[in-house]
mmCIF file of C-alpha atoms in Angstrom:
data_model
loop_
_atom_site.group_PDB
_atom_site.id
_atom_site.type_symbol
_atom_site.label_atom_id
_atom_site.label_comp_id
_atom_site.label_asym_id
_atom_site.label_seq_id
_atom_site.Cartn_x
_atom_site.Cartn_y
_atom_site.Cartn_z
ATOM 1 C CA MET Z 287 57.639 28.724 53.037
ATOM 2 C CA ARG Z 288 59.576 30.092 55.922
ATOM 3 C CA LEU Z 289 62.490 32.455 56.307
ATOM 4 C CA SER Z 290 65.215 31.118 58.576
ATOM 5 C CA GLU Z 291 65.186 32.320 62.171
ATOM 6 C CA GLY Z 292 68.612 33.715 61.412
ATOM 7 C CA VAL Z 293 66.948 36.539 59.502
ATOM 8 C CA GLU Z 294 65.287 37.818 62.668
ATOM 9 C CA ALA Z 295 68.562 37.476 64.585
ATOM 10 C CA GLY Z 296 70.515 39.204 61.814
ATOM 11 C CA LEU Z 297 68.094 42.124 61.607
ATOM 12 C CA HIS Z 298 68.119 42.593 65.380
ATOM 13 C CA CYS Z 299 71.927 42.463 65.496
ATOM 14 C CA ALA Z 300 72.260 45.028 62.717
ATOM 15 C CA THR Z 301 69.727 47.239 64.510
ATOM 16 C CA ALA Z 302 71.631 46.951 67.797
ATOM 17 C CA LEU Z 303 74.991 47.700 66.142
ATOM 18 C CA ALA Z 304 73.472 50.728 64.395
ATOM 19 C CA GLN Z 305 72.998 52.274 67.821
ATOM 20 C CA LEU Z 306 76.683 52.115 68.761
ATOM 21 C CA GLU Z 307 78.938 55.120 68.569
ATOM 22 C CA ALA Z 308 81.237 55.323 65.545
ATOM 23 C CA ASP Z 309 84.294 54.134 67.470
ATOM 24 C CA ALA Z 310 82.689 51.158 69.255
ATOM 25 C CA VAL Z 311 82.187 47.457 68.595
ATOM 26 C CA LEU Z 312 80.096 44.829 70.372
ATOM 27 C CA PRO Z 313 81.433 41.317 70.982
ATOM 28 C CA ALA Z 314 79.458 38.376 69.613
ATOM 29 C CA SER Z 315 78.847 37.142 73.151
ATOM 30 C CA ALA Z 316 77.091 40.408 74.044
ATOM 31 C CA LEU Z 317 75.002 40.331 70.848
ATOM 32 C CA ALA Z 318 73.978 36.765 71.699
ATOM 33 C CA GLY Z 319 73.201 37.643 75.312
ATOM 34 C CA PHE Z 320 71.280 40.740 74.248
ATOM 35 C CA HIS Z 321 68.933 38.588 72.162
ATOM 36 C CA GLY Z 322 68.875 35.485 74.334
ATOM 37 C CA VAL Z 323 70.331 33.221 71.643
ATOM 38 C CA SER Z 324 73.327 30.902 71.816
ATOM 39 C CA PRO Z 325 76.667 32.461 70.753
ATOM 40 C CA SER Z 326 77.517 29.529 68.450
ATOM 41 C CA TYR Z 327 74.153 29.845 66.668
ATOM 42 C CA LEU Z 328 74.572 33.578 66.263
ATOM 43 C CA LEU Z 329 78.193 33.368 65.134
ATOM 44 C CA LYS Z 330 77.179 31.570 61.942
ATOM 45 C CA HIS Z 331 74.868 34.429 61.020
ATOM 46 C CA LEU Z 332 77.320 37.144 62.069
ATOM 47 C CA LYS Z 333 79.868 35.530 59.761
ATOM 48 C CA ALA Z 334 77.360 35.525 56.895
ATOM 49 C CA LEU Z 335 76.624 39.209 57.499
ATOM 50 C CA THR Z 336 80.349 39.968 57.605
ATOM 51 C CA HIS Z 337 80.955 37.967 54.429
ATOM 52 C CA ALA Z 338 78.204 40.032 52.748
ATOM 53 C CA GLY Z 339 79.906 43.294 53.740
ATOM 54 C CA ILE Z 340 77.154 44.337 56.137
ATOM 55 C CA LEU Z 341 79.155 43.874 59.337
ATOM 56 C CA GLU Z 342 82.823 44.304 60.051
ATOM 57 C CA SER Z 343 84.715 42.165 62.510
ATOM 58 C CA VAL Z 344 87.454 43.703 64.633
ATOM 59 C CA SER Z 345 89.751 41.072 66.109
ATOM 60 C CA GLY Z 346 91.732 41.145 69.339
ATOM 61 C CA PRO Z 347 90.854 41.330 73.037
ATOM 62 C CA SER Z 348 88.834 44.507 72.554
ATOM 63 C CA GLY Z 349 87.320 43.289 69.281
ATOM 64 C CA GLY Z 350 83.777 42.667 68.197
ATOM 65 C CA TYR Z 351 81.343 43.588 65.482
ATOM 66 C CA ARG Z 352 80.166 46.861 63.998
ATOM 67 C CA LEU Z 353 78.324 47.905 60.873
ATOM 68 C CA ALA Z 354 80.533 48.001 57.783
ATOM 69 C CA ARG Z 355 78.645 50.992 56.369
ATOM 70 C CA PRO Z 356 76.085 53.540 57.590
ATOM 71 C CA ALA Z 357 72.785 52.025 58.755
ATOM 72 C CA GLY Z 358 70.941 54.112 56.172
ATOM 73 C CA ARG Z 359 72.739 52.187 53.452
ATOM 74 C CA ILE Z 360 71.903 48.737 54.801
ATOM 75 C CA THR Z 361 68.454 47.555 53.749
ATOM 76 C CA LEU Z 362 66.322 44.723 55.052
ATOM 77 C CA LEU Z 363 66.907 43.043 51.696
ATOM 78 C CA ASP Z 364 70.688 43.157 52.213
ATOM 79 C CA VAL Z 365 70.304 41.261 55.493
ATOM 80 C CA VAL Z 366 67.759 38.769 54.115
ATOM 81 C CA VAL Z 367 69.966 37.957 51.117
ATOM 82 C CA ALA Z 368 73.060 37.644 53.324
ATOM 83 C CA ILE Z 369 71.329 35.050 55.525
ATOM 84 C CA GLU Z 370 69.078 33.294 52.999
ATOM 85 C CA GLY Z 371 71.054 33.581 49.772
ATOM 86 C CA VAL Z 372 69.982 35.075 46.487
ATOM 87 C CA LYS Z 373 67.919 32.200 45.100
ATOM 88 C CA PRO Z 374 64.235 32.954 44.580
ATOM 89 C CA ALA Z 375 61.632 31.304 46.810
ATOM 90 C CA PHE Z 376 59.908 29.943 43.727
ATOM 91 C CA ARG Z 377 62.320 27.635 41.928
ATOM 92 C CA CYS Z 378 60.895 26.566 38.624
ATOM 93 C CA ALA Z 379 61.702 22.916 37.964
ATOM 94 C CA GLU Z 380 60.415 23.277 34.387
ATOM 95 C CA ILE Z 381 57.812 20.582 34.873
ATOM 96 C CA ARG Z 382 56.270 21.831 31.630
ATOM 97 C CA GLN Z 383 59.136 20.006 29.935
ATOM 98 C CA ARG Z 384 58.546 16.718 31.703
ATOM 99 C CA GLY Z 385 56.091 13.969 30.887
ATOM 100 C CA PRO Z 386 55.039 12.534 27.544
ATOM 101 C CA LEU Z 387 54.534 15.988 26.003
ATOM 102 C CA LYS Z 388 58.202 16.923 26.031
ATOM 103 C CA LEU Z 389 58.950 18.759 22.814
ATOM 104 C CA PRO Z 390 62.236 19.970 21.316
ATOM 105 C CA ALA Z 391 64.177 22.456 23.473
ATOM 106 C CA SER Z 392 63.400 25.211 20.982
ATOM 107 C CA THR Z 393 59.754 25.053 22.168
ATOM 108 C CA TYR Z 394 60.711 26.371 25.596
ATOM 109 C CA LEU Z 395 62.833 29.386 24.755
ATOM 110 C CA LYS Z 396 60.463 31.825 26.469
ATOM 111 C CA PRO Z 397 60.171 31.540 30.260
ATOM 112 C CA CYS Z 398 57.107 29.715 31.523
ATOM 113 C CA ALA Z 399 54.316 32.206 32.289
ATOM 114 C CA ILE Z 400 53.910 30.698 35.763
ATOM 115 C CA ASN Z 401 57.586 31.196 36.575
ATOM 116 C CA ALA Z 402 57.499 34.749 35.210
ATOM 117 C CA ALA Z 403 54.454 35.681 37.322
ATOM 118 C CA MET Z 404 55.891 34.113 40.468
ATOM 119 C CA LEU Z 405 59.210 35.914 40.041
ATOM 120 C CA LYS Z 406 57.417 39.202 39.379
ATOM 121 C CA ALA Z 407 55.689 38.836 42.767
ATOM 122 C CA GLU Z 408 59.031 38.142 44.417
ATOM 123 C CA ARG Z 409 60.439 41.299 42.897
ATOM 124 C CA ALA Z 410 57.638 43.220 44.635
ATOM 125 C CA TRP Z 411 58.649 41.609 47.941
ATOM 126 C CA ARG Z 412 62.312 42.395 47.387
ATOM 127 C CA ALA Z 413 61.538 45.980 46.379
ATOM 128 C CA ALA Z 414 59.613 46.465 49.630
ATOM 129 C CA LEU Z 415 62.511 44.999 51.629
ATOM 130 C CA ALA Z 416 64.949 47.242 49.789
ATOM 131 C CA ALA Z 417 62.849 50.310 50.598
ATOM 132 C CA THR Z 418 63.461 50.011 54.353
ATOM 133 C CA SER Z 419 66.887 50.528 55.893
ATOM 134 C CA ILE Z 420 68.266 49.558 59.274
ATOM 135 C CA ALA Z 421 68.328 53.301 60.049
ATOM 136 C CA ASP Z 422 64.542 53.351 59.422
ATOM 137 C CA ILE Z 423 64.123 50.483 61.885
ATOM 138 C CA VAL Z 424 66.192 52.248 64.542
ATOM 139 C CA ARG Z 425 64.064 55.354 64.045
ATOM 140 C CA GLU Z 426 60.891 53.273 64.477
ATOM 141 C CA PHE Z 427 62.270 51.683 67.619
ATOM 142 C CA VAL Z 428 63.095 55.065 69.117
ATOM 143 C CA VAL Z 429 59.934 56.899 68.039
ATOM 144 C CA GLU Z 430 57.330 54.136 68.366
ATOM 145 C CA GLY Z 431 58.871 51.732 70.887
ATOM 146 C CA ASP Z 432 58.298 51.765 74.621
ATOM 147 C CA PRO Z 433 60.776 54.157 76.316
ATOM 148 C CA ARG Z 434 61.631 51.448 78.851
ATOM 149 C CA ALA Z 435 62.840 49.133 76.080
ATOM 150 C CA THR Z 436 64.876 51.929 74.496
ATOM 151 C CA ALA Z 437 66.469 52.838 77.829
ATOM 152 C CA ALA Z 438 67.295 49.199 78.621
ATOM 153 C CA ALA Z 439 68.860 48.700 75.183
ATOM 154 C CA CYS Z 440 70.953 51.872 75.537
ATOM 155 C CA ALA Z 441 72.171 50.805 78.979
ATOM 156 C CA PHE Z 442 73.085 47.331 77.720
ATOM 157 C CA LEU Z 443 74.980 48.708 74.742
ATOM 158 C CA ALA Z 444 76.834 51.228 76.913
ATOM 159 C CA ALA Z 445 77.844 48.495 79.350
ATOM 160 C CA ASN Z 446 78.996 46.012 76.708
ATOM 161 C CA ARG Z 447 80.481 48.080 73.893
ATOM 162 C CA ARG Z 448 84.212 48.156 73.371
ATOM 163 C CA LEU Z 449 85.657 51.463 72.279
ATOM 164 C CA GLN Z 450 88.294 51.575 69.556
ATOM 165 C CA PRO Z 451 90.096 54.820 70.347
ATOM 166 C CA GLY Z 452 91.422 56.863 67.490
ATOM 167 C CA GLU Z 453 89.302 55.071 64.892
ATOM 168 C CA ARG Z 454 87.255 56.613 62.152
ATOM 169 C CA LYS Z 455 84.045 58.452 62.861
ATOM 170 C CA GLY Z 456 80.815 58.975 61.075
ATOM 171 C CA ARG Z 457 79.976 55.269 60.820
ATOM 172 C CA THR Z 458 76.424 55.402 62.152
ATOM 173 C CA GLY Z 459 73.544 57.516 60.940
ATOM 174 C CA SER Z 460 71.957 57.476 57.532
ATOM 175 C CA MET V 189 63.528 30.404 51.913
ATOM 176 C CA ARG V 190 61.919 28.190 49.373
ATOM 177 C CA LEU V 191 58.366 27.557 48.245
ATOM 178 C CA SER V 192 57.486 23.881 48.093
ATOM 179 C CA GLU V 193 57.675 22.201 44.700
ATOM 180 C CA GLY V 194 53.992 21.514 45.168
ATOM 181 C CA VAL V 195 53.288 25.166 44.346
ATOM 182 C CA GLU V 196 54.647 24.725 40.830
ATOM 183 C CA ALA V 197 52.684 21.478 40.418
ATOM 184 C CA GLY V 198 49.505 23.066 41.793
ATOM 185 C CA LEU V 199 49.767 26.090 39.497
ATOM 186 C CA HIS V 200 50.370 23.905 36.449
ATOM 187 C CA CYS V 201 47.431 21.628 37.348
ATOM 188 C CA ALA V 202 45.072 24.568 37.800
ATOM 189 C CA THR V 203 46.276 26.008 34.482
ATOM 190 C CA ALA V 204 45.691 22.676 32.713
ATOM 191 C CA LEU V 205 42.223 22.267 34.231
ATOM 192 C CA ALA V 206 41.318 25.811 33.196
ATOM 193 C CA GLN V 207 41.646 24.695 29.596
ATOM 194 C CA LEU V 208 39.019 21.942 29.884
ATOM 195 C CA GLU V 209 35.491 22.370 28.635
ATOM 196 C CA ALA V 210 32.846 23.148 31.256
ATOM 197 C CA ASP V 211 31.526 19.573 31.352
ATOM 198 C CA ALA V 212 34.876 17.776 31.586
ATOM 199 C CA VAL V 213 37.200 16.539 34.317
ATOM 200 C CA LEU V 214 40.741 15.176 34.219
ATOM 201 C CA PRO V 215 41.780 12.204 36.342
ATOM 202 C CA ALA V 216 44.688 12.644 38.754
ATOM 203 C CA SER V 217 46.697 10.056 36.824
ATOM 204 C CA ALA V 218 46.457 12.179 33.656
ATOM 205 C CA LEU V 219 47.418 15.355 35.542
ATOM 206 C CA ALA V 220 50.433 13.517 36.971
ATOM 207 C CA GLY V 221 51.394 12.088 33.562
ATOM 208 C CA PHE V 222 50.946 15.472 31.915
ATOM 209 C CA HIS V 223 53.519 16.990 34.277
ATOM 210 C CA GLY V 224 55.796 13.990 34.673
ATOM 211 C CA VAL V 225 55.296 13.737 38.442
ATOM 212 C CA SER V 226 54.240 10.730 40.501
ATOM 213 C CA PRO V 227 50.482 10.375 41.062
ATOM 214 C CA SER V 228 50.880 9.833 44.830
ATOM 215 C CA TYR V 229 52.973 13.010 45.123
ATOM 216 C CA LEU V 230 50.463 15.001 43.135
ATOM 217 C CA LEU V 231 47.433 13.611 44.942
ATOM 218 C CA LYS V 232 48.491 15.288 48.175
ATOM 219 C CA HIS V 233 48.523 18.656 46.455
ATOM 220 C CA LEU V 234 45.294 18.043 44.534
ATOM 221 C CA LYS V 235 43.627 17.272 47.859
ATOM 222 C CA ALA V 236 44.955 20.499 49.352
ATOM 223 C CA LEU V 237 43.625 22.457 46.378
ATOM 224 C CA THR V 238 40.261 20.705 46.692
ATOM 225 C CA HIS V 239 40.158 21.365 50.427
ATOM 226 C CA ALA V 240 40.799 25.049 49.691
ATOM 227 C CA GLY V 241 37.852 25.188 47.268
ATOM 228 C CA ILE V 242 40.029 25.721 44.199
ATOM 229 C CA LEU V 243 39.441 22.298 42.648
ATOM 230 C CA GLU V 244 36.440 20.028 42.715
ATOM 231 C CA SER V 245 36.716 16.263 42.738
ATOM 232 C CA VAL V 246 34.147 14.176 40.864
ATOM 233 C CA SER V 247 34.150 10.563 42.025
ATOM 234 C CA GLY V 248 33.302 7.423 40.096
ATOM 235 C CA PRO V 249 34.756 5.647 37.054
ATOM 236 C CA SER V 250 34.479 8.759 34.892
ATOM 237 C CA GLY V 251 35.584 11.041 37.704
ATOM 238 C CA GLY V 252 38.503 13.397 38.051
ATOM 239 C CA TYR V 253 39.317 16.994 38.871
ATOM 240 C CA ARG V 254 38.078 20.301 37.553
ATOM 241 C CA LEU V 255 38.215 23.902 38.739
ATOM 242 C CA ALA V 256 35.690 24.702 41.445
ATOM 243 C CA ARG V 257 35.181 28.226 40.116
ATOM 244 C CA PRO V 258 36.072 30.201 36.986
ATOM 245 C CA ALA V 259 39.809 30.507 36.318
ATOM 246 C CA GLY V 260 39.495 34.288 36.413
ATOM 247 C CA ARG V 261 38.525 34.024 40.067
ATOM 248 C CA ILE V 262 41.441 31.814 41.115
ATOM 249 C CA THR V 263 44.593 33.789 41.827
ATOM 250 C CA LEU V 264 48.180 32.656 42.192
ATOM 251 C CA LEU V 265 47.855 33.615 45.856
ATOM 252 C CA ASP V 266 44.906 31.219 46.290
ATOM 253 C CA VAL V 267 47.048 28.337 45.033
ATOM 254 C CA VAL V 268 50.141 29.333 47.026
ATOM 255 C CA VAL V 269 48.135 29.612 50.271
ATOM 256 C CA ALA V 270 46.357 26.290 49.585
ATOM 257 C CA ILE V 271 49.701 24.490 49.231
ATOM 258 C CA GLU V 272 51.877 26.451 51.665
ATOM 259 C CA GLY V 273 49.404 27.553 54.309
ATOM 260 C CA VAL V 274 48.629 31.049 55.507
ATOM 261 C CA LYS V 275 51.553 31.587 57.861
ATOM 262 C CA PRO V 276 53.948 34.381 56.897
ATOM 263 C CA ALA V 277 57.462 33.529 55.714
ATOM 264 C CA PHE V 278 58.869 35.760 58.451
ATOM 265 C CA ARG V 279 57.811 34.354 61.795
ATOM 266 C CA CYS V 280 58.760 36.714 64.564
ATOM 267 C CA ALA V 281 60.000 34.763 67.570
ATOM 268 C CA GLU V 282 59.966 37.969 69.646
ATOM 269 C CA ILE V 283 63.665 37.699 70.418
ATOM 270 C CA ARG V 284 63.415 41.301 71.616
ATOM 271 C CA GLN V 285 61.767 39.829 74.716
ATOM 272 C CA ARG V 286 64.491 37.296 75.391
ATOM 273 C CA GLY V 287 67.758 37.744 77.177
ATOM 274 C CA PRO V 288 68.600 39.722 80.270
ATOM 275 C CA LEU V 289 66.710 42.807 79.088
ATOM 276 C CA LYS V 290 63.285 41.230 79.317
ATOM 277 C CA LEU V 291 60.904 43.859 80.669
ATOM 278 C CA PRO V 292 57.261 43.628 81.759
ATOM 279 C CA ALA V 293 54.849 42.443 79.034
ATOM 280 C CA SER V 294 53.327 45.934 78.878
ATOM 281 C CA THR V 295 56.599 47.123 77.284
ATOM 282 C CA TYR V 296 55.922 45.077 74.152
ATOM 283 C CA LEU V 297 52.346 46.009 73.316
ATOM 284 C CA LYS V 298 53.285 47.499 69.950
ATOM 285 C CA PRO V 299 54.577 45.096 67.300
ATOM 286 C CA CYS V 300 58.334 45.043 66.838
ATOM 287 C CA ALA V 301 59.338 47.423 64.019
ATOM 288 C CA ILE V 302 61.340 44.634 62.365
ATOM 289 C CA ASN V 303 58.334 42.311 62.307
ATOM 290 C CA ALA V 304 56.087 45.098 61.002
ATOM 291 C CA ALA V 305 58.482 45.935 58.154
ATOM 292 C CA MET V 306 58.971 42.290 57.200
ATOM 293 C CA LEU V 307 55.229 41.651 57.128
ATOM 294 C CA LYS V 308 54.655 44.793 55.080
ATOM 295 C CA ALA V 309 57.023 43.407 52.437
ATOM 296 C CA GLU V 310 55.157 40.106 52.459
ATOM 297 C CA ARG V 311 51.908 41.956 51.871
ATOM 298 C CA ALA V 312 53.459 43.417 48.713
ATOM 299 C CA TRP V 313 54.349 39.872 47.561
ATOM 300 C CA ARG V 314 50.862 38.600 48.319
ATOM 301 C CA ALA V 315 49.239 41.555 46.578
ATOM 302 C CA ALA V 316 51.259 40.806 43.439
ATOM 303 C CA LEU V 317 50.252 37.135 43.600
ATOM 304 C CA ALA V 318 46.618 38.132 44.085
ATOM 305 C CA ALA V 319 46.760 40.393 41.031
ATOM 306 C CA THR V 320 47.329 37.488 38.631
ATOM 307 C CA SER V 321 44.663 34.852 37.978
ATOM 308 C CA ILE V 322 44.900 31.399 36.466
ATOM 309 C CA ALA V 323 42.958 32.831 33.500
ATOM 310 C CA ASP V 324 45.776 35.370 33.036
ATOM 311 C CA ILE V 325 48.298 32.513 32.990
ATOM 312 C CA VAL V 326 46.279 30.577 30.397
ATOM 313 C CA ARG V 327 46.143 33.720 28.279
ATOM 314 C CA GLU V 328 49.919 34.110 28.534
ATOM 315 C CA PHE V 329 50.455 30.479 27.594
ATOM 316 C CA VAL V 330 48.258 30.830 24.525
ATOM 317 C CA VAL V 331 49.481 34.256 23.402
ATOM 318 C CA GLU V 332 53.165 34.041 24.313
ATOM 319 C CA GLY V 333 53.881 30.307 24.378
ATOM 320 C CA ASP V 334 55.188 28.243 21.508
ATOM 321 C CA PRO V 335 52.279 27.026 19.303
ATOM 322 C CA ARG V 336 53.722 23.497 19.409
ATOM 323 C CA ALA V 337 53.386 23.398 23.201
ATOM 324 C CA THR V 338 49.835 24.753 23.046
ATOM 325 C CA ALA V 339 48.841 22.180 20.413
ATOM 326 C CA ALA V 340 50.409 19.310 22.360
ATOM 327 C CA ALA V 341 48.624 20.385 25.551
ATOM 328 C CA CYS V 342 45.282 20.645 23.749
ATOM 329 C CA ALA V 343 45.713 17.198 22.215
ATOM 330 C CA PHE V 344 46.656 15.686 25.594
ATOM 331 C CA LEU V 345 43.656 17.256 27.328
ATOM 332 C CA ALA V 346 41.298 16.134 24.560
ATOM 333 C CA ALA V 347 42.597 12.578 24.775
ATOM 334 C CA ASN V 348 42.441 12.341 28.581
ATOM 335 C CA ARG V 349 39.447 14.437 29.650
ATOM 336 C CA ARG V 350 36.318 12.701 30.866
ATOM 337 C CA LEU V 351 33.069 14.348 29.881
ATOM 338 C CA GLN V 352 30.281 14.662 32.423
ATOM 339 C CA PRO V 353 27.212 14.850 30.173
ATOM 340 C CA GLY V 354 24.333 17.000 31.269
ATOM 341 C CA GLU V 355 26.408 18.883 33.846
ATOM 342 C CA ARG V 356 26.517 22.594 34.371
ATOM 343 C CA LYS V 357 28.236 24.894 31.964
ATOM 344 C CA GLY V 358 30.090 28.152 32.132
ATOM 345 C CA ARG V 359 32.777 26.837 34.475
ATOM 346 C CA THR V 360 35.836 28.052 32.614
ATOM 347 C CA GLY V 361 36.650 31.562 31.450
ATOM 348 C CA SER V 362 37.123 34.596 33.587
#
């Protein structure tokens, strides 16, 4: 079982965008350069995040991406589901109903105990992902990260952001 | 993200074997027939479960598989790890260290906050899987399942088990 690499890219992009001012966007090319990934690879995931209402795309020569809502209201689960989809990792194929023992459909009205237990464990995973927001991650980066990394990230964002004068405020923060 | 279908097969096989008497084994062909899967497909997973010390293989004409320890001491996590391996679903590629911002290695001594949060969520999933044993699943099947399914399973096991006379007892149960 493996989460797609796009999850890591998506979480890092959301974390980077959470550090922009309210009136700024970052072009996809800068987000790709920032993380050392190819723009075409990243674009697929940025589109998925936009489709899920996590990012917002501003078009035009001074366009780019920004968070669609405050970072405190975007959880790790939101990003994981946007990239990976909503299907559970354990997908019951109902093998209890295969083979020579197959009984009438009315025998299998209750969910299989194995499926129920596996999905219960996944709910614990999802609950933990939902308990951490992108704002929490930014806070961790700032408080626990190396100051050199924080300074370099700030300088990169300042150099590559595109301001959208006269636009709404109060986008970042929790 | 998707768990391999082998996890479902492995969990069902362990659950079936937990219902055998202490001196009995079930051949791989019967386990495959019981679940309507191909024997060659299943054999790969039975070998993985045996390699992990969850199942025991008895060779010879009256050979087959049985649990290697009581069902109460085999958790869902044991089976998942035996089939899927121990690697986490989120595999940090350290993209924070890529790109033009790459700083000296000493900058990245602490784990990335994104990786830490993702692994914390996986620990919650694993803890939930570790909290349920194969004996718990058998109990659920018997208590909550349809009596017709329980009866059919018992009849199939009785018809296909191979007794190992004079062997140890007290294998099943929790």
